[in-house]
CSV table of C-alpha atoms in Angstrom, one decimal:
chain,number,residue,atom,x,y,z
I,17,UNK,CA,-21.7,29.0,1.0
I,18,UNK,CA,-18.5,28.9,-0.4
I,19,UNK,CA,-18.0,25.6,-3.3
I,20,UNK,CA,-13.9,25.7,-2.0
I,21,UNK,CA,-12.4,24.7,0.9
I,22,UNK,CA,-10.9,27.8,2.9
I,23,UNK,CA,-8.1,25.9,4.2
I,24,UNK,CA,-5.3,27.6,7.0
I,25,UNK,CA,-1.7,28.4,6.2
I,26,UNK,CA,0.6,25.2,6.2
I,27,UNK,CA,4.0,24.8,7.3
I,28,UNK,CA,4.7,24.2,3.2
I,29,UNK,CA,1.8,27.5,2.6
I,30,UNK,CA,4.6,29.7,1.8
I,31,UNK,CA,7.4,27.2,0.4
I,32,UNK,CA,5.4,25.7,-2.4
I,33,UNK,CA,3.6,27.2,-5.1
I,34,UNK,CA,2.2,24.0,-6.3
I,35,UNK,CA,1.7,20.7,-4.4
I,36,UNK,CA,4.3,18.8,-7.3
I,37,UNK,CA,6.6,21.2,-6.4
I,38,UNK,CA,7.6,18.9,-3.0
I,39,UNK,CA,8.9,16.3,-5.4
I,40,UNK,CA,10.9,19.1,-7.4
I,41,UNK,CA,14.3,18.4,-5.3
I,42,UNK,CA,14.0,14.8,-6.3
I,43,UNK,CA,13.7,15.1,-10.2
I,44,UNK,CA,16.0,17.9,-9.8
I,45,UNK,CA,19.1,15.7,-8.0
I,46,UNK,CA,18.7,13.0,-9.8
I,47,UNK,CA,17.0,13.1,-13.2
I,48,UNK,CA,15.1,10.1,-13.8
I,49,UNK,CA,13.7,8.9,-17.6
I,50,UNK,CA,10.1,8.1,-16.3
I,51,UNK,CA,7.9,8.9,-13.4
I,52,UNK,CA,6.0,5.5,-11.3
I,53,UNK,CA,3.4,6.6,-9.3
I,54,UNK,CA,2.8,3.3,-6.9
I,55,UNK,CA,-0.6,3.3,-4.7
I,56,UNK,CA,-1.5,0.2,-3.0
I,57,UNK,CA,-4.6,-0.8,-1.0
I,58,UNK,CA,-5.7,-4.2,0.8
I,59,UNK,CA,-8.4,-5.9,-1.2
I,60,UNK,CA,-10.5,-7.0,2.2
I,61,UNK,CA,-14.2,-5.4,0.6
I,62,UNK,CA,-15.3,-2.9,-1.5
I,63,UNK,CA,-13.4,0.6,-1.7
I,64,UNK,CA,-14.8,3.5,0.3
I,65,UNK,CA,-14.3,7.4,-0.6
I,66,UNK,CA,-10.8,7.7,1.1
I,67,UNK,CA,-9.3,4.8,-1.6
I,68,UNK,CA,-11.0,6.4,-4.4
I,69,UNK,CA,-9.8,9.6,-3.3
I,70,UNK,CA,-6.0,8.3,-3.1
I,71,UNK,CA,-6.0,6.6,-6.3
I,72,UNK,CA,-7.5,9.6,-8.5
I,73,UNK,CA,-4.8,12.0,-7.1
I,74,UNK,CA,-2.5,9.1,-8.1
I,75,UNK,CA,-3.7,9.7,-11.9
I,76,UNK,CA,-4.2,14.0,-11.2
I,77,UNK,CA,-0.4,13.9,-10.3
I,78,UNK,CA,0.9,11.8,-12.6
I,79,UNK,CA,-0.7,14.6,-15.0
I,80,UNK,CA,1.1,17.5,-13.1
I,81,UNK,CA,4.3,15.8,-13.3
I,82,UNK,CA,4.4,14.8,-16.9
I,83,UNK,CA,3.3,18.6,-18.3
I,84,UNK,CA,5.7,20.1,-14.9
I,85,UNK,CA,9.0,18.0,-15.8
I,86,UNK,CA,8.1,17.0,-19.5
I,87,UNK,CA,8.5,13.5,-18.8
I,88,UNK,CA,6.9,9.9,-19.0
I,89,UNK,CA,4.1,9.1,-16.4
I,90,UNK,CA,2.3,6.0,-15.4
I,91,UNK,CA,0.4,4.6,-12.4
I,92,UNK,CA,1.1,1.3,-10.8
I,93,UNK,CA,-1.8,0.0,-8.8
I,94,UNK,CA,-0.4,-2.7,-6.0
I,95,UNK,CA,-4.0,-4.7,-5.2
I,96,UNK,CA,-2.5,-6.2,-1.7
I,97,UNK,CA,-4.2,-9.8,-2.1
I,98,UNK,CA,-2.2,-11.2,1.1
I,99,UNK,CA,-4.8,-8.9,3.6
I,100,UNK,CA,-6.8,-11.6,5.9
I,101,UNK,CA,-9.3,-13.3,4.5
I,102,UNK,CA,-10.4,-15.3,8.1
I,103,UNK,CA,-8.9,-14.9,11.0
I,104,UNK,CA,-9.0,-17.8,14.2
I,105,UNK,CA,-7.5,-18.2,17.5
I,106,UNK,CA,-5.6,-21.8,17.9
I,107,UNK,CA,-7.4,-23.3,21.1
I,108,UNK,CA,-4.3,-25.1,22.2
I,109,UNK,CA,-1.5,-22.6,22.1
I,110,UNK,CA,-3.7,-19.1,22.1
I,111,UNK,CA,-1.9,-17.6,19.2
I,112,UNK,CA,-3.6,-16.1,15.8
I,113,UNK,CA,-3.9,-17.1,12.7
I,114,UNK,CA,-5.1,-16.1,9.3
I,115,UNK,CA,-5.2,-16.9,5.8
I,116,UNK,CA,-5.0,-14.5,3.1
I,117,UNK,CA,-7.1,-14.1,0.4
I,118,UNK,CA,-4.1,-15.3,-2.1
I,119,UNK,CA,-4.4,-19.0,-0.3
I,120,UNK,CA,-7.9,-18.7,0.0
I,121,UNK,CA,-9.2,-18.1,-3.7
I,122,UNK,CA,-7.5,-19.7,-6.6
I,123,UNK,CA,-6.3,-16.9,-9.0
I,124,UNK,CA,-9.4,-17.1,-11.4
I,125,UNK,CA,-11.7,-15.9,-8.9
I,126,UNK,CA,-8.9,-13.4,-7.1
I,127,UNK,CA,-8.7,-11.4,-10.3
I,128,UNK,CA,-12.1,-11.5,-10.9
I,129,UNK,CA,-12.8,-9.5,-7.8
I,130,UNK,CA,-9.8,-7.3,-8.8
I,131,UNK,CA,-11.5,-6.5,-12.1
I,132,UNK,CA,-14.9,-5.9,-10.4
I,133,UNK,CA,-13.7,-3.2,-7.4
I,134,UNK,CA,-11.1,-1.4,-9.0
I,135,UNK,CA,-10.5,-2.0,-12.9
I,136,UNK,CA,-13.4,0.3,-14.2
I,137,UNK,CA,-12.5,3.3,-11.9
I,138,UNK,CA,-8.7,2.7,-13.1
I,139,UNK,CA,-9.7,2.3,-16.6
I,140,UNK,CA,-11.6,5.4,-16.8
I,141,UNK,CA,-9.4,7.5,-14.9
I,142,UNK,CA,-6.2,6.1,-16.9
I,143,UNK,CA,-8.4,7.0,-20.6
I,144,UNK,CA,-9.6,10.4,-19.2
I,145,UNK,CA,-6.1,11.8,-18.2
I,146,UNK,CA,-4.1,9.6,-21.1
I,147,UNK,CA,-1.9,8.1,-18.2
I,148,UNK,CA,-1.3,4.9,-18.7
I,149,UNK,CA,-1.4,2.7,-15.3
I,150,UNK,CA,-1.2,-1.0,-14.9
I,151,UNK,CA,-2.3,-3.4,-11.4
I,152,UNK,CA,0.4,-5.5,-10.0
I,153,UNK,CA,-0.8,-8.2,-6.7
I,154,UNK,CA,1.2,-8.7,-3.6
I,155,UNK,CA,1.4,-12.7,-5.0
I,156,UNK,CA,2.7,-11.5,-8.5
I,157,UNK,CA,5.4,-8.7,-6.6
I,158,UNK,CA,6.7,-11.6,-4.1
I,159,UNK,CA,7.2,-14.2,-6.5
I,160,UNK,CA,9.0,-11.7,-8.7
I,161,UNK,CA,12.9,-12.6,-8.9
I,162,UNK,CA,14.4,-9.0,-7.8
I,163,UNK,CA,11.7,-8.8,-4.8
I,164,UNK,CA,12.8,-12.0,-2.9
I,165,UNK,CA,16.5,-11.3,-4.3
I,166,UNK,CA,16.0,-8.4,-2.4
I,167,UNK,CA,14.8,-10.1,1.0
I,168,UNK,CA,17.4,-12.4,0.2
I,169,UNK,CA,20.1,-9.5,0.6
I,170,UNK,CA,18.4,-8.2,3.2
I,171,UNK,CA,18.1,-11.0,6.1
I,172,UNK,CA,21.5,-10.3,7.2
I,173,UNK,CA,21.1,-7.4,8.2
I,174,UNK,CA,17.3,-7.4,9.2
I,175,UNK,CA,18.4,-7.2,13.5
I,176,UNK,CA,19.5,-3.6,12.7
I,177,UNK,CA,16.3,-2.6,11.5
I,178,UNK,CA,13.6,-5.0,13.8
I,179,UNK,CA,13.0,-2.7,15.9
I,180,UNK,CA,11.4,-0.4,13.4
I,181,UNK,CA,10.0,-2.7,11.6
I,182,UNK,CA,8.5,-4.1,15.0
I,183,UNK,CA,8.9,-1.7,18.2
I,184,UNK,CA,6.6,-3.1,20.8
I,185,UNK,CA,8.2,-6.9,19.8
I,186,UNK,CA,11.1,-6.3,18.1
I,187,UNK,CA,9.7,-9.6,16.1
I,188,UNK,CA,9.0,-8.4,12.4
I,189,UNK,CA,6.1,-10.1,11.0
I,190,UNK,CA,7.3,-13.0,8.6
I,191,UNK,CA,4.4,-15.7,7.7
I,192,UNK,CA,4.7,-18.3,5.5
I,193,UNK,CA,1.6,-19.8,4.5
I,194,UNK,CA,1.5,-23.3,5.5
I,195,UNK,CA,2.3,-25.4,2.0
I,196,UNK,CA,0.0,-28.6,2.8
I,197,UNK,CA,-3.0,-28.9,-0.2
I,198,UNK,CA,-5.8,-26.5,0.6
I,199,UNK,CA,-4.1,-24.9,3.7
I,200,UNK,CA,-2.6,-22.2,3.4
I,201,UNK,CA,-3.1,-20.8,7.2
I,202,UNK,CA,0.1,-18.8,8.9
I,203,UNK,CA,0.6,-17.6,12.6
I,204,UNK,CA,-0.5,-14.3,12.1
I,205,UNK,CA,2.0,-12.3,14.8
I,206,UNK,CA,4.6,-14.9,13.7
I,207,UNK,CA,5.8,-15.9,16.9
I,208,UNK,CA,6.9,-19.2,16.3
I,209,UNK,CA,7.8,-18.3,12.8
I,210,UNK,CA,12.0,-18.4,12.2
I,211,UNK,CA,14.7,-17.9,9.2
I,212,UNK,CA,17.2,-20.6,9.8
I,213,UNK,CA,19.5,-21.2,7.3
I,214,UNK,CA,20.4,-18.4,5.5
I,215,UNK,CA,22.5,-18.8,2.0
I,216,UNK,CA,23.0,-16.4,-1.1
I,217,UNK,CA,20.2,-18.2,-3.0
I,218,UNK,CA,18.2,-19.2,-0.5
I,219,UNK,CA,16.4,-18.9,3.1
I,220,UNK,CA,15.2,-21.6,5.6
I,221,UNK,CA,12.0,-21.0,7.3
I,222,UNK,CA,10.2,-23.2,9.9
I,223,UNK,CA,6.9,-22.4,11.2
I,224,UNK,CA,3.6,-24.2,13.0
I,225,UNK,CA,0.2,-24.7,11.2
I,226,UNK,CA,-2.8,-24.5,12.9
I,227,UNK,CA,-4.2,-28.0,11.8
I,228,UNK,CA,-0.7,-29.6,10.8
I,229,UNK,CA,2.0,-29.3,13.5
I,230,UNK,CA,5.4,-27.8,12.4
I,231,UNK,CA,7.0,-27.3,8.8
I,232,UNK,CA,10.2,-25.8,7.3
I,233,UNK,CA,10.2,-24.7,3.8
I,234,UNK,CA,12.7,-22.5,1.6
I,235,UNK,CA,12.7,-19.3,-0.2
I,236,UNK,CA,14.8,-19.0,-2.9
I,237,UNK,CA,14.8,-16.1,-5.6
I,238,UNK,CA,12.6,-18.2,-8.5
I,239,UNK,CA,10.7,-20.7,-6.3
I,240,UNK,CA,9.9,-21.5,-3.2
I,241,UNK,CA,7.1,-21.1,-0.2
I,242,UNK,CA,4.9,-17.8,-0.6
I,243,UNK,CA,7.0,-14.4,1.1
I,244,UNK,CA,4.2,-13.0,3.3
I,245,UNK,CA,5.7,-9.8,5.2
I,246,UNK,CA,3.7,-7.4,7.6
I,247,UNK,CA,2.7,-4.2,6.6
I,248,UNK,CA,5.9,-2.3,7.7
I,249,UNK,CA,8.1,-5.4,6.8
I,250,UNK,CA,6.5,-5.6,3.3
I,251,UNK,CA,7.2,-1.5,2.8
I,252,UNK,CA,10.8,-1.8,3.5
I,253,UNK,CA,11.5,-4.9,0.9
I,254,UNK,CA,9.3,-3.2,-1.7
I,255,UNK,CA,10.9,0.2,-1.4
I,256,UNK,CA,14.5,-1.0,-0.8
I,257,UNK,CA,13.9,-2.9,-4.1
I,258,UNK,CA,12.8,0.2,-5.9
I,259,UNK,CA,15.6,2.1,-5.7
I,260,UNK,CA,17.3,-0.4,-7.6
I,261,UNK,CA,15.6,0.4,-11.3
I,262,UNK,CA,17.7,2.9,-13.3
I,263,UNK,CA,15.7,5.6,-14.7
I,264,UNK,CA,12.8,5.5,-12.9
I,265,UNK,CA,11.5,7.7,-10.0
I,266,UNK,CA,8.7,5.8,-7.9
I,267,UNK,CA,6.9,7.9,-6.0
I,268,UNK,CA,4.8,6.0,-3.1
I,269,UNK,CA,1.6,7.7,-2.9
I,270,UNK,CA,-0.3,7.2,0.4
I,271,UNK,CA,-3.1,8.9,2.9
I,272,UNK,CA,-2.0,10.9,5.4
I,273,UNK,CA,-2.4,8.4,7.7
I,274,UNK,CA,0.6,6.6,6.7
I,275,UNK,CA,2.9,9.7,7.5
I,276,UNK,CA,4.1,8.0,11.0
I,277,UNK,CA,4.5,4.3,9.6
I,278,UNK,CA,6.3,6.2,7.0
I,279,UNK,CA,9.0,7.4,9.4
I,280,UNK,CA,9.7,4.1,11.1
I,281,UNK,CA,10.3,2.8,7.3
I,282,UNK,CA,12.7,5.1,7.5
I,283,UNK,CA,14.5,4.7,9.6
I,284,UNK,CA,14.8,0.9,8.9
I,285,UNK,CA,15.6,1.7,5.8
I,286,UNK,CA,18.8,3.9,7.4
I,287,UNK,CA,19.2,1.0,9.7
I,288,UNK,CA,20.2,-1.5,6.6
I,289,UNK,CA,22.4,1.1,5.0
I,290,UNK,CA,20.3,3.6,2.5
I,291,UNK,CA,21.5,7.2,2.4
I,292,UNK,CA,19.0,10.1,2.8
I,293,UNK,CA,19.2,10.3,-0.8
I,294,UNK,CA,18.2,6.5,-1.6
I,295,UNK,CA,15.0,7.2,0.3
I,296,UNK,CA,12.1,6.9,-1.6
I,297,UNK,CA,10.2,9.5,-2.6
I,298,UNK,CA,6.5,10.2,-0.8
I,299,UNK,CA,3.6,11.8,-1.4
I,300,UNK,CA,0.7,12.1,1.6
I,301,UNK,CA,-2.6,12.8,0.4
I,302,UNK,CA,-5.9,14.6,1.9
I,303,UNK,CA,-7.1,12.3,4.8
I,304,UNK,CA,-11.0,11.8,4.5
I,305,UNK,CA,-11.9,12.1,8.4
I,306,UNK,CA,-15.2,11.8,10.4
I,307,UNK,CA,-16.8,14.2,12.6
I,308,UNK,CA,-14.3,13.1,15.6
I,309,UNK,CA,-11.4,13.8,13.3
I,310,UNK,CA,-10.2,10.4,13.0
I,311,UNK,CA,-9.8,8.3,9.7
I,312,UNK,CA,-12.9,7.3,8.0
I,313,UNK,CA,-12.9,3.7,8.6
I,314,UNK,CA,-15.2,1.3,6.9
I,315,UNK,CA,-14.0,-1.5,9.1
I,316,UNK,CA,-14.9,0.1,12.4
I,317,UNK,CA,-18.6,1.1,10.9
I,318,UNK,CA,-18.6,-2.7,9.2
I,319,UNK,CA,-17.8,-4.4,12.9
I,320,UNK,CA,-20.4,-2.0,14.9
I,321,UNK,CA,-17.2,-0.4,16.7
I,322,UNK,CA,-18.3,3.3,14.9
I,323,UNK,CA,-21.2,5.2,13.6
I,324,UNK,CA,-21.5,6.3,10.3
I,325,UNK,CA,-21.0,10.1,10.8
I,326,UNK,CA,-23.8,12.4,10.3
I,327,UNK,CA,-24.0,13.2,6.7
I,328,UNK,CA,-22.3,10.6,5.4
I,329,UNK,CA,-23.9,8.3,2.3
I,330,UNK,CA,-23.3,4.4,2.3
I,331,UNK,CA,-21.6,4.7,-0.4
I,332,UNK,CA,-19.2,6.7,1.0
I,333,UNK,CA,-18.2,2.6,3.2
I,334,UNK,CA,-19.1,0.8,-0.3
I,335,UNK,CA,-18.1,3.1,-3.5
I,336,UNK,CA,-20.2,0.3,-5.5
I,337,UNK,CA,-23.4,1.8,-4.3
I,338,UNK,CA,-22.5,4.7,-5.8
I,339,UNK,CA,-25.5,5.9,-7.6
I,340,UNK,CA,-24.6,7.3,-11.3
I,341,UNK,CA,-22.4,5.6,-13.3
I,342,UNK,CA,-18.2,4.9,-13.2
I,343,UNK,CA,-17.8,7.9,-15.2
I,344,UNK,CA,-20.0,10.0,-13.3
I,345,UNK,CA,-18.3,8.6,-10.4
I,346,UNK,CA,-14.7,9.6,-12.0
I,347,UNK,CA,-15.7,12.9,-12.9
I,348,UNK,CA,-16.7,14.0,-10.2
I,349,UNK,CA,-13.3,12.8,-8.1
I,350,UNK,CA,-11.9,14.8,-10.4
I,351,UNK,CA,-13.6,17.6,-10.0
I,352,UNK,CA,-12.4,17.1,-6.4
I,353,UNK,CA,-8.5,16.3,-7.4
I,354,UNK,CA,-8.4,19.6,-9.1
I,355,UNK,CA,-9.7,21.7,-6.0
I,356,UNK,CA,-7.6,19.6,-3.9
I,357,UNK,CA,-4.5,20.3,-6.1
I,358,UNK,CA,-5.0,23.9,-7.1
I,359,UNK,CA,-3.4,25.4,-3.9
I,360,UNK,CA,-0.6,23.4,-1.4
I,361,UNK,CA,-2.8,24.8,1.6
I,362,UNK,CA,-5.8,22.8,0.3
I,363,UNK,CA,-3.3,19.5,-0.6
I,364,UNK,CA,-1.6,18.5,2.7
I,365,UNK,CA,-4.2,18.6,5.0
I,366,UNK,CA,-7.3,16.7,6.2
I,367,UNK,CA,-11.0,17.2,5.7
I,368,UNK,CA,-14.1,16.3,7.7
I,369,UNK,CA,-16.9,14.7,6.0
């Protein structure tokens, strides 16, 4: 039995001779000072095979592109602390709500479960391949000045873009956690949730708690209620504001299964007023999938809704019951990275457990 995968010809088989080489045009146009590779995953439990995967061809890449284009590389982990911490139905009007991990633990205890489920995979990977990474949350990147500066700029203009941001509703998800002492609970679909006022320095937002009836509170670019966006929502601010930086190429490193939400970015993206060439640059990596050829999901196997395929190891769900040691662990993902990487036909596909 073969140790490689004998993967099939690709649509990029015969255009690339390595997989960096689909971020060549990019360097190429527009030559930057420093490379960013940014890979972000929801904190909700313990990291299964598919996020260690990502995140080691995060480091493996940065690697290629520093020795391919002889220039700085780093990693920027974004640890995605507004993902649902409890969810609940309001009895009286029907509608969802959740609160996020960032309202639910105080910050102590957040980046102590940081630190424990990714910093030692990240540490070793970052010492192993000399590239230097460091981990940014959602809370830190929202209450950054240039991130709600760029919401700010952007409200104006958000009807052109709502309905790819939001194409069943046409309602893009903006919660803002209710500000009462140990609430913190927001209308998860935000249906009642709306930007009034809207100045240069700041944005009015009224909404309706689940245990404390309406509030209105204000965004501005230093202060100001907590900027909780939707997935989609949250993309487009992030990657609108990074193409601000001079010098620096971000590339947004993601599983395959991000290349459709990818295209409704976009498009909102083109909907506010970016060029082709302002787009951000991507990079889709192997999918892990089960035996039905859909994602690997540790949530579906966690609720009962899946089995866990045939084959597959619990630590495959839970990386922390791995049974050698973070090293182990990091050598062998990069023992995987470099099979992965070492032809494009192998690189942008999808593998079966």
């Amino acid at each position: 039995m073969t140790m490689h995968p004998v993967s099939p010809n690709t649509v990029l088989a015969n255009a690339l001779h390595h997989a960096e080489d689909v971020l060549a045009p990019r360097v190429i146009a527009n030559p930057p000072e420093r490379i960013v590779l940014v890979v972000g995953t929801q904190i909700n439990g313990a990291p299964h095979i598919g996020t260690s995967l990502v995140q080691s061809l995060a480091f493996a890449m940065a690697v290629r592109l520093r020795d391919r284009f002889g220039l700085p590389t780093e990693v920027l982990f974004s640890a995605l602390d507004n993902a649902p911490y409890e969810l609940t139905t309001d009895p009286v009007s029907g509608h969802r709500y959740q609160r996020a991990y960032a309202q639910a633990m105080d910050e102590r205890d957040l980046n102590d479960l940081i630190t424990a489920l990714y910093q030692p995979l990240f540490t070793t990977l970052s010492r192993r391949l000399s590239i230097p990474h460091h981990i940014e949350t959602y809370s830190q990147q929202q209450a950054g000045e240039h991130y709600r500066r760029t919401w700010l700029r952007l409200l104006p203009r958000i009807d052109a873009a709502r309905w790819w941001l939001a194409p069943s509703t046409g309602i893009p998800h903006l919660r803002v956690p209710c500000p009462h002492t140990d609430c913190g609970w927001a209308e998860k679909h935000a249906e009642r949730t709306r930007v009034g006022r809207i100045e240069a320095e700041a944005a009015t937002v009224s909404a309706v708690c689940l245990h404390h009836g309406s509030y209105e509170t204000r965004v501005m670019p230093t202060a100001g209620a907590y900027l909780d966006l939707a997935t989609l929502y949250r993309n487009l601010v992030k990657e609108l504001a990074l193409t601000s930086p001079q010098g620096t190429l971000h590339v947004m490193v993601k599983g395959g299964d991000w290349v459709f939400g990818s295209h409704l970015v976009d498009e909102a993206l083109h909907a506010v007023g970016l060029t082709r060439a302002q787009l951000p640059a991507r990079l889709f990596c192997p999918q892990v999938v089960s035996d039905t050829g859909a994602k690997l999901s540790k949530s579906l196997v966690r609720e009962g809704r899946a089995p866990l395929p045939e084959g597959a190891d619990p630590w495959m769900l839970d990386t922390r019951q791995w049974p050698g040691t973070v090293t182990e662990y990091a050598d062998q993902l990069l023992g995987m990275t470099e099979t992965l990487l070492s032809d494009p036909r192998h690189f942008f596909r999808s593998y079966w457990l």
